[in-house]
GROMACS .gro file of N, CA and C in nm:
model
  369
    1UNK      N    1  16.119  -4.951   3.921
    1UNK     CA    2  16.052  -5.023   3.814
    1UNK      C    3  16.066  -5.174   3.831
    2UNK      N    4  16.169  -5.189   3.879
    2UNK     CA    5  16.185  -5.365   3.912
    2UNK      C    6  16.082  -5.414   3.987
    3UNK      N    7  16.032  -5.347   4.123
    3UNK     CA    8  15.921  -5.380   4.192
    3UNK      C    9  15.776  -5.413   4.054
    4UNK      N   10  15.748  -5.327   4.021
    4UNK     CA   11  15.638  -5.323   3.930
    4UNK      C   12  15.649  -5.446   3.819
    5UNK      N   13  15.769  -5.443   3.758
    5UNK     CA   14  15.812  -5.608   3.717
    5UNK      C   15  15.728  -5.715   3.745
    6UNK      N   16  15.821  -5.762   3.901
    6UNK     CA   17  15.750  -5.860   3.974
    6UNK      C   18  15.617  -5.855   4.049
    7UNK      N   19  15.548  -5.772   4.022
    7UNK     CA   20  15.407  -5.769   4.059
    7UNK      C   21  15.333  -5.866   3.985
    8UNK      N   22  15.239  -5.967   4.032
    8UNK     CA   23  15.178  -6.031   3.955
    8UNK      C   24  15.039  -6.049   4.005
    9UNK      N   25  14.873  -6.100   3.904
    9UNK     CA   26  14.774  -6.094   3.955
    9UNK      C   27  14.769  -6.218   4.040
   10UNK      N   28  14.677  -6.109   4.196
   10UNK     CA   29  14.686  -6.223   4.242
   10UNK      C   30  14.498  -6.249   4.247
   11UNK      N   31  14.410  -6.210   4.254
   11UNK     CA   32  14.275  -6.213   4.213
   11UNK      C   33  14.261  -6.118   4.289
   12UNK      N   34  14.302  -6.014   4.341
   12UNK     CA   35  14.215  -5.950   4.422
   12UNK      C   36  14.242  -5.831   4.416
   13UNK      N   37  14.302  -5.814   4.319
   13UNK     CA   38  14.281  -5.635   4.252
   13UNK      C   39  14.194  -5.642   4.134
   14UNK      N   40  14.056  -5.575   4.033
   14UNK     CA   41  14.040  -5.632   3.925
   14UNK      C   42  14.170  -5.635   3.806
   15UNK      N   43  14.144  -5.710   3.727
   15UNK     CA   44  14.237  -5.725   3.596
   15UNK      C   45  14.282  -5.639   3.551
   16UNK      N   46  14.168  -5.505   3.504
   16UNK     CA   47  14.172  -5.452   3.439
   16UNK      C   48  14.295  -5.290   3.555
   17UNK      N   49  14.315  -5.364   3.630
   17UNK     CA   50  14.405  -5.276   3.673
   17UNK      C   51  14.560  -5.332   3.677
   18UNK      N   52  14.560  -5.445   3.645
   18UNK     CA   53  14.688  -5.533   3.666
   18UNK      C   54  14.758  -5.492   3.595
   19UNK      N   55  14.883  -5.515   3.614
   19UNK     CA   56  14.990  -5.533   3.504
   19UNK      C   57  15.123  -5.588   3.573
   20UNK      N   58  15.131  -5.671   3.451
   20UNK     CA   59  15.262  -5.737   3.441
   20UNK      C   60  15.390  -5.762   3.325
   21UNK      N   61  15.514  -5.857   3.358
   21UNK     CA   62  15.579  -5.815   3.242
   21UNK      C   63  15.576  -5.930   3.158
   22UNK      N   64  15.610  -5.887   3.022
   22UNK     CA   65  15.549  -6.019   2.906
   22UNK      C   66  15.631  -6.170   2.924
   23UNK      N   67  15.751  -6.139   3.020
   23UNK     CA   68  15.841  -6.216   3.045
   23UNK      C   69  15.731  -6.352   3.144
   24UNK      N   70  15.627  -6.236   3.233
   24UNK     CA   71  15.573  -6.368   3.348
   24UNK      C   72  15.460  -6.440   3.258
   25UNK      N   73  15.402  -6.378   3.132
   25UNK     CA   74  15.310  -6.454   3.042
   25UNK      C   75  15.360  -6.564   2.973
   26UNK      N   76  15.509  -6.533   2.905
   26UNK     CA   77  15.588  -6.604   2.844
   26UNK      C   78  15.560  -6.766   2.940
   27UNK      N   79  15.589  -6.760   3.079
   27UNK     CA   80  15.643  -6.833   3.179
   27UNK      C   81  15.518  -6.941   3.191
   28UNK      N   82  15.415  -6.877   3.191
   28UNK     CA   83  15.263  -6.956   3.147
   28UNK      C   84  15.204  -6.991   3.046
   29UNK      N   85  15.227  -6.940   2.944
   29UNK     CA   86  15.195  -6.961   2.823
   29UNK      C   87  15.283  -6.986   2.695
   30UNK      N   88  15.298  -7.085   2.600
   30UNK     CA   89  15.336  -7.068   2.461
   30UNK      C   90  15.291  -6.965   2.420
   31UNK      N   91  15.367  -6.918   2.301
   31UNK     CA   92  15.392  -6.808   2.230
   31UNK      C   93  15.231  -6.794   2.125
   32UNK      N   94  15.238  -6.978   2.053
   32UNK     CA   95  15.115  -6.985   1.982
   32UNK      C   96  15.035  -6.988   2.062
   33UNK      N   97  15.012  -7.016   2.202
   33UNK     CA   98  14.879  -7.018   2.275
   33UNK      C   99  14.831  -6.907   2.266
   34UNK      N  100  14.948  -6.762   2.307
   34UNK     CA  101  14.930  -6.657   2.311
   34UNK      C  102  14.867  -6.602   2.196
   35UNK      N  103  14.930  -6.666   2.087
   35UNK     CA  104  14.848  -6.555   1.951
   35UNK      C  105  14.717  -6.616   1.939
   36UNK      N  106  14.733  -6.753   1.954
   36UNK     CA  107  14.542  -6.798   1.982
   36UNK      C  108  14.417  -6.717   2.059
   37UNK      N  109  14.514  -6.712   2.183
   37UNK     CA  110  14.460  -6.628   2.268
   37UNK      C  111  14.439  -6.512   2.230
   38UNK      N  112  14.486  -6.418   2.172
   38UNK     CA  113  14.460  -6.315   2.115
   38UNK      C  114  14.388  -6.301   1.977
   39UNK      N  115  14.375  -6.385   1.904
   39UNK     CA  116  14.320  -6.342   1.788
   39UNK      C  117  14.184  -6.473   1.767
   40UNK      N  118  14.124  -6.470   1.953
   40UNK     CA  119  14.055  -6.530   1.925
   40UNK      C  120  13.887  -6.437   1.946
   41UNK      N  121  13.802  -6.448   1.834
   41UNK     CA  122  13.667  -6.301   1.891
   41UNK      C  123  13.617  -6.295   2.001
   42UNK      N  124  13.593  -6.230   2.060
   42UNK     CA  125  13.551  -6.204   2.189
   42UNK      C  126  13.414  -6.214   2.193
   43UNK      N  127  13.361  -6.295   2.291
   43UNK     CA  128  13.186  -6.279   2.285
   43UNK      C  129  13.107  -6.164   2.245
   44UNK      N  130  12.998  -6.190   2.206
   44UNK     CA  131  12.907  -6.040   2.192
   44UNK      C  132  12.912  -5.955   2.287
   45UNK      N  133  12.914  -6.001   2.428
   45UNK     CA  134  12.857  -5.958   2.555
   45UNK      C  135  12.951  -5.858   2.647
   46UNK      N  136  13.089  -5.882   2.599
   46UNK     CA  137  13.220  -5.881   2.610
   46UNK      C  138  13.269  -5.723   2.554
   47UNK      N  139  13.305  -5.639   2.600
   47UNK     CA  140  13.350  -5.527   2.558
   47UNK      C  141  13.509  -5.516   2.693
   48UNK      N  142  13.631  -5.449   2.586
   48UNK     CA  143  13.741  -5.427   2.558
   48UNK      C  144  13.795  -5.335   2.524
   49UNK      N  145  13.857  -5.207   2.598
   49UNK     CA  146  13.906  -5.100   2.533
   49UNK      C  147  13.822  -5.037   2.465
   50UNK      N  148  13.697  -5.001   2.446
   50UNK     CA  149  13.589  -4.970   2.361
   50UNK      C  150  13.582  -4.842   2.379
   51UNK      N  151  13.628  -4.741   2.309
   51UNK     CA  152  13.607  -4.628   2.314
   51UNK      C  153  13.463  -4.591   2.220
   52UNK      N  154  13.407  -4.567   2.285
   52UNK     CA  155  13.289  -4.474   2.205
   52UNK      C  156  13.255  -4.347   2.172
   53UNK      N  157  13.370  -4.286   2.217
   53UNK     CA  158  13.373  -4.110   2.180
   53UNK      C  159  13.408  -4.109   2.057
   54UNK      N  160  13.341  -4.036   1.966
   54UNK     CA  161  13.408  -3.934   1.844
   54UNK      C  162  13.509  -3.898   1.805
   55UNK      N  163  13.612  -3.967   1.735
   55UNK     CA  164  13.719  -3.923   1.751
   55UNK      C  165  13.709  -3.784   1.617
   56UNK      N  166  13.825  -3.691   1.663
   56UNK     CA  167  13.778  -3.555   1.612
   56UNK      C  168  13.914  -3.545   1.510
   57UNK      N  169  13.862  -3.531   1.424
   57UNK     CA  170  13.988  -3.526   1.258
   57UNK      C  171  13.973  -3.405   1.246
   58UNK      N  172  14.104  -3.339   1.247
   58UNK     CA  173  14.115  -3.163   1.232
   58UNK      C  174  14.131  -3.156   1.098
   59UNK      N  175  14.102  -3.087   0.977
   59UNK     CA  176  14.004  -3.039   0.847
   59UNK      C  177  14.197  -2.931   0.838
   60UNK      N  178  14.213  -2.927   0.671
   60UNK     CA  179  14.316  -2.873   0.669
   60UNK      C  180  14.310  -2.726   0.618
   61UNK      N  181  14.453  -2.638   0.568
   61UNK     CA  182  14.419  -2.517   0.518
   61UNK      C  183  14.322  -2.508   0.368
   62UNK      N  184  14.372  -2.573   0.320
   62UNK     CA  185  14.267  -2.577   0.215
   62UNK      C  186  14.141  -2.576   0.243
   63UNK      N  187  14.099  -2.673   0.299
   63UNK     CA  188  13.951  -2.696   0.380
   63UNK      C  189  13.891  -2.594   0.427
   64UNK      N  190  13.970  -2.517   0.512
   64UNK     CA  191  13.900  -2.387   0.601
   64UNK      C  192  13.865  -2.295   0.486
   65UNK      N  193  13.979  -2.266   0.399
   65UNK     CA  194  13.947  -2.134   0.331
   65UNK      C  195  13.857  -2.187   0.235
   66UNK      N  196  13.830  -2.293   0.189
   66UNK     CA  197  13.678  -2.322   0.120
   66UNK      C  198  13.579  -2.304   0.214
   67UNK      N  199  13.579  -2.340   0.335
   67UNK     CA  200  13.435  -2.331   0.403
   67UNK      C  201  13.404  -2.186   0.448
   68UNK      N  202  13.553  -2.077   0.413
   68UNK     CA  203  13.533  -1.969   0.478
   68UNK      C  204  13.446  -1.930   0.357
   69UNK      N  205  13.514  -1.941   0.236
   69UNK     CA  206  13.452  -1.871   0.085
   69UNK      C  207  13.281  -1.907   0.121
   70UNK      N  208  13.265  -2.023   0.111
   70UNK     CA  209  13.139  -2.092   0.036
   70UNK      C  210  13.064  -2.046   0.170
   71UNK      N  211  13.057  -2.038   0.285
   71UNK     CA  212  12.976  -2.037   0.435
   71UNK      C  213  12.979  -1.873   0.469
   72UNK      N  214  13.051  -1.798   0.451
   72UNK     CA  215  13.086  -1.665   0.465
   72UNK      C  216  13.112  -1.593   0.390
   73UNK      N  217  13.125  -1.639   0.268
   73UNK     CA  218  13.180  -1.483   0.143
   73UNK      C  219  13.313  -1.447   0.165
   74UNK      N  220  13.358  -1.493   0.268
   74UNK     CA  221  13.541  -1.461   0.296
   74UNK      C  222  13.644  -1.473   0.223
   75UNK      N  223  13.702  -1.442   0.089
   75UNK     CA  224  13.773  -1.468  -0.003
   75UNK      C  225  13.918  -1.539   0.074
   76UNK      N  226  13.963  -1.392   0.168
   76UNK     CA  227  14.123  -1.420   0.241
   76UNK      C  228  14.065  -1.410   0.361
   77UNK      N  229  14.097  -1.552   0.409
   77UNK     CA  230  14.120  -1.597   0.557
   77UNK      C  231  14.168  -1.501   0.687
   78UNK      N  232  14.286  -1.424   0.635
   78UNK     CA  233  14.282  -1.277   0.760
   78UNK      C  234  14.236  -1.189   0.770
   79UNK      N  235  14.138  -1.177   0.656
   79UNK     CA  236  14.062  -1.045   0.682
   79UNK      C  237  13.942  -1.087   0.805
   80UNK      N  238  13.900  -1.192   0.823
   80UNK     CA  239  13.849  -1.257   0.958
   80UNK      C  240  13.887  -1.198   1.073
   81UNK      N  241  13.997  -1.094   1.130
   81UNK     CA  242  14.055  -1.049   1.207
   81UNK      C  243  13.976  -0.896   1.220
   82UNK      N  244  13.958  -0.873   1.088
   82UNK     CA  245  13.899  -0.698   1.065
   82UNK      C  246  13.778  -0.754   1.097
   83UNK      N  247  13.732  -0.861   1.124
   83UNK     CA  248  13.551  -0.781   1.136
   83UNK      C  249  13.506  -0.763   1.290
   84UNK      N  250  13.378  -0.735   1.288
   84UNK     CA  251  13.314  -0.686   1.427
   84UNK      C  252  13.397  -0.820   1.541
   85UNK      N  253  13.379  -0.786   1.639
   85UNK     CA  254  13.383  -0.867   1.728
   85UNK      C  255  13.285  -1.002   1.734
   86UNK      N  256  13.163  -0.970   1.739
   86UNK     CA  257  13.062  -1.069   1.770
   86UNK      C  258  13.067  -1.158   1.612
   87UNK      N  259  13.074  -1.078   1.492
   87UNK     CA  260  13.079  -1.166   1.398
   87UNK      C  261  13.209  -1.248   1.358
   88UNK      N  262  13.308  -1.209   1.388
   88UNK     CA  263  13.429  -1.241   1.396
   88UNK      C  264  13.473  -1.379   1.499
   89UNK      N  265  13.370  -1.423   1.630
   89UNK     CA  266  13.391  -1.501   1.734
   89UNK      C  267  13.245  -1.585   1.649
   90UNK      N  268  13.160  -1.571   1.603
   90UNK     CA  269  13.095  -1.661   1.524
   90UNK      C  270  13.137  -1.735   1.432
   91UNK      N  271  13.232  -1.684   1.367
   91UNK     CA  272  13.274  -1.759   1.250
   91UNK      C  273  13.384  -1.874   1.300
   92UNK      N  274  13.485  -1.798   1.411
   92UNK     CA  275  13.554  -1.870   1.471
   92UNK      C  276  13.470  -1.987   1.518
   93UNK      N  277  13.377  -1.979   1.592
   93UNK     CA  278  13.373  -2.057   1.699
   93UNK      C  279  13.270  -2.201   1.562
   94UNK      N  280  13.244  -2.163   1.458
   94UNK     CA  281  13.179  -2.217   1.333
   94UNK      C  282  13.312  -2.328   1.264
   95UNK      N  283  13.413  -2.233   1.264
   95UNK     CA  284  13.541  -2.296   1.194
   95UNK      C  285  13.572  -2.465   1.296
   96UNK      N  286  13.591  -2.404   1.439
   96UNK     CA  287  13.610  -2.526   1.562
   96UNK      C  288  13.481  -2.626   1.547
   97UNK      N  289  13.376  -2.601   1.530
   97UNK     CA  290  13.295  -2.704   1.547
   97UNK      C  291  13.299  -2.812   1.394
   98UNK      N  292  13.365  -2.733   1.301
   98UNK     CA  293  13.414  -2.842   1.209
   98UNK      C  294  13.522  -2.912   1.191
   99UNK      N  295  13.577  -2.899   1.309
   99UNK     CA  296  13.735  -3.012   1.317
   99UNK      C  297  13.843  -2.931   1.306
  100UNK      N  298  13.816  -2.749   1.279
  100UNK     CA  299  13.951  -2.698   1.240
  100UNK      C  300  14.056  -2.676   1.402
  101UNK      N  301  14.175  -2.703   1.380
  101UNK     CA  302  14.257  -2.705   1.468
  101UNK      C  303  14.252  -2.573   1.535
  102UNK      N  304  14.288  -2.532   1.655
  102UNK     CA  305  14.335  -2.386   1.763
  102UNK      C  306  14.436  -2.346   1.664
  103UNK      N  307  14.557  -2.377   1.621
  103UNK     CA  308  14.677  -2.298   1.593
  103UNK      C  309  14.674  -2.290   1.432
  104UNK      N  310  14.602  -2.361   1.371
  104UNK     CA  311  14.602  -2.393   1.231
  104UNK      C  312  14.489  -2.237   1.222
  105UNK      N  313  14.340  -2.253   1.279
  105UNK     CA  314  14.272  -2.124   1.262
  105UNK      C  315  14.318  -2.013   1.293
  106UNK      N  316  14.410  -2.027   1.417
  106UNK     CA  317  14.542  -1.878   1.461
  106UNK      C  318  14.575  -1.808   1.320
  107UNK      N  319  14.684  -1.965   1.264
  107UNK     CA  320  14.768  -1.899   1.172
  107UNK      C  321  14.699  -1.814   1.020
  108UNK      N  322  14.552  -1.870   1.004
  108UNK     CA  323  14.500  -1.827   0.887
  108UNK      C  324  14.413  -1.753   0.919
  109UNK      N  325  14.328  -1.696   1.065
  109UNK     CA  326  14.281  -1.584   1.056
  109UNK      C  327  14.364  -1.461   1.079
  110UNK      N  328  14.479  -1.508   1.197
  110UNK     CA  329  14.524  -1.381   1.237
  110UNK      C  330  14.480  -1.349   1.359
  111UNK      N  331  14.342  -1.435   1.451
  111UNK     CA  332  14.346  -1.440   1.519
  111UNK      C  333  14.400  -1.530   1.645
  112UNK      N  334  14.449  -1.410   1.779
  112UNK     CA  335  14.549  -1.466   1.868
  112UNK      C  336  14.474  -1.580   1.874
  113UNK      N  337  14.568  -1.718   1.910
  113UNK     CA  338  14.577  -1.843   1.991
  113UNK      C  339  14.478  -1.817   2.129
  114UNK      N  340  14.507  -1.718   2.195
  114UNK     CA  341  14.461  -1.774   2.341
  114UNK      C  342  14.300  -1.675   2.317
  115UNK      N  343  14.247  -1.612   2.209
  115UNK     CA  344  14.136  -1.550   2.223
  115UNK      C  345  14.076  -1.702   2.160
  116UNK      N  346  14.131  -1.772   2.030
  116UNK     CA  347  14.058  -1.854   1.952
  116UNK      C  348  14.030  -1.955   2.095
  117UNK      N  349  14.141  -2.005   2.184
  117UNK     CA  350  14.144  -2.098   2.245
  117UNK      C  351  14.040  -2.035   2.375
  118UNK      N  352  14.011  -1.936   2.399
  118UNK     CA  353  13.906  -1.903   2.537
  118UNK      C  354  13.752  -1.914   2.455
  119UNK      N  355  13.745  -1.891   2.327
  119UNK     CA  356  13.631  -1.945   2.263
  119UNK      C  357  13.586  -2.071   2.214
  120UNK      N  358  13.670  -2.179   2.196
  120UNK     CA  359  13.705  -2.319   2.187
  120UNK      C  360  13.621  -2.370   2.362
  121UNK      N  361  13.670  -2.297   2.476
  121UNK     CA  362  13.635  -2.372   2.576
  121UNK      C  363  13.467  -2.343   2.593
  122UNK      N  364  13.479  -2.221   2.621
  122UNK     CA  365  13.319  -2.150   2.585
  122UNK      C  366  13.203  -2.216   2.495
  123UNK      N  367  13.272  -2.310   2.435
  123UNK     CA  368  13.112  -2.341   2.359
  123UNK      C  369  13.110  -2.459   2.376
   0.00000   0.00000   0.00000
C-alpha cells in the first residue's frame, strides 16, 4: 500500500484513473482552496460520477401483502406457494418487478430463495 501512496499523476494515465493520497493534495493546495475547489458548479458540459441507472428501492412487508390483496385476491401471502406452478411464478416474477426484495418475497410466500432467485434472472 505504501507504493500506491506515492504514486502520483503524472499526465499520462487519464485522471479518472489516478489516485492519490490527500496528504500529496494537502502539499499543493490550501485546505480553503480545496473546499473552493470543490464546491465550485461544474460546467453544463461537464459530467462527474453521473450515474444514470435507476436506482431500485425494495417495497416492504406491508407493501407486498397489499399489492398481493388488491392485484391478486391473495388475502395470506403463503398460500402463494399452493398455487399452480405457472400462476404461482407470475405473481412472483410481478412481486420483483415492483422493487420487492429475493429473501423478503422467500420469507412471505414460502417460496424457496433459489426458485424466486432463478426467476428474478429469467426475466
Amino acid at each position: 500500500m505504501e507504493q500506491l501512496v506515492r504514486i502520483e499523476y503524472t499526465g499520462k494515465v487519464p485522471a479518472s484513473v489516478c489516485l492519490c493520497a490527500i496528504n500529496a493534495v494537502y502539499k499543493r493546495i490550501t485546505i480553503e482552496d480545496l473546499k473552493t475547489l470543490v464546491d465550485t458548479p461544474l460546467d453544463e458540459d461537464v459530467s462527474c460520477l453521473d450515474i444514470d441507472e435507476v436506482v431500485r428501492v425494495s417495497i416492504g412487508d406491508r407493501d407486498v401483502r397489499k399489492y398481493l390483496q388488491e392485484r391478486y385476491g391473495i388475502a395470506d401471502s403463503i398460500k402463494v406457494q399452493e398455487l399452480e406452478k405457472e400462476k404461482r411464478n407470475e405473481i412472483i416474477v410481478s412481486c420483483l418487478e415492483i422493487g420487492t426484495g429475493l429473501r423478503l418475497l422467500s420469507r412471505l410466500t414460502g417460496v424457496t430463495y433459489g426458485v424466486i432467485n432463478k426467476l428474478n434472472k429469467g426475466r
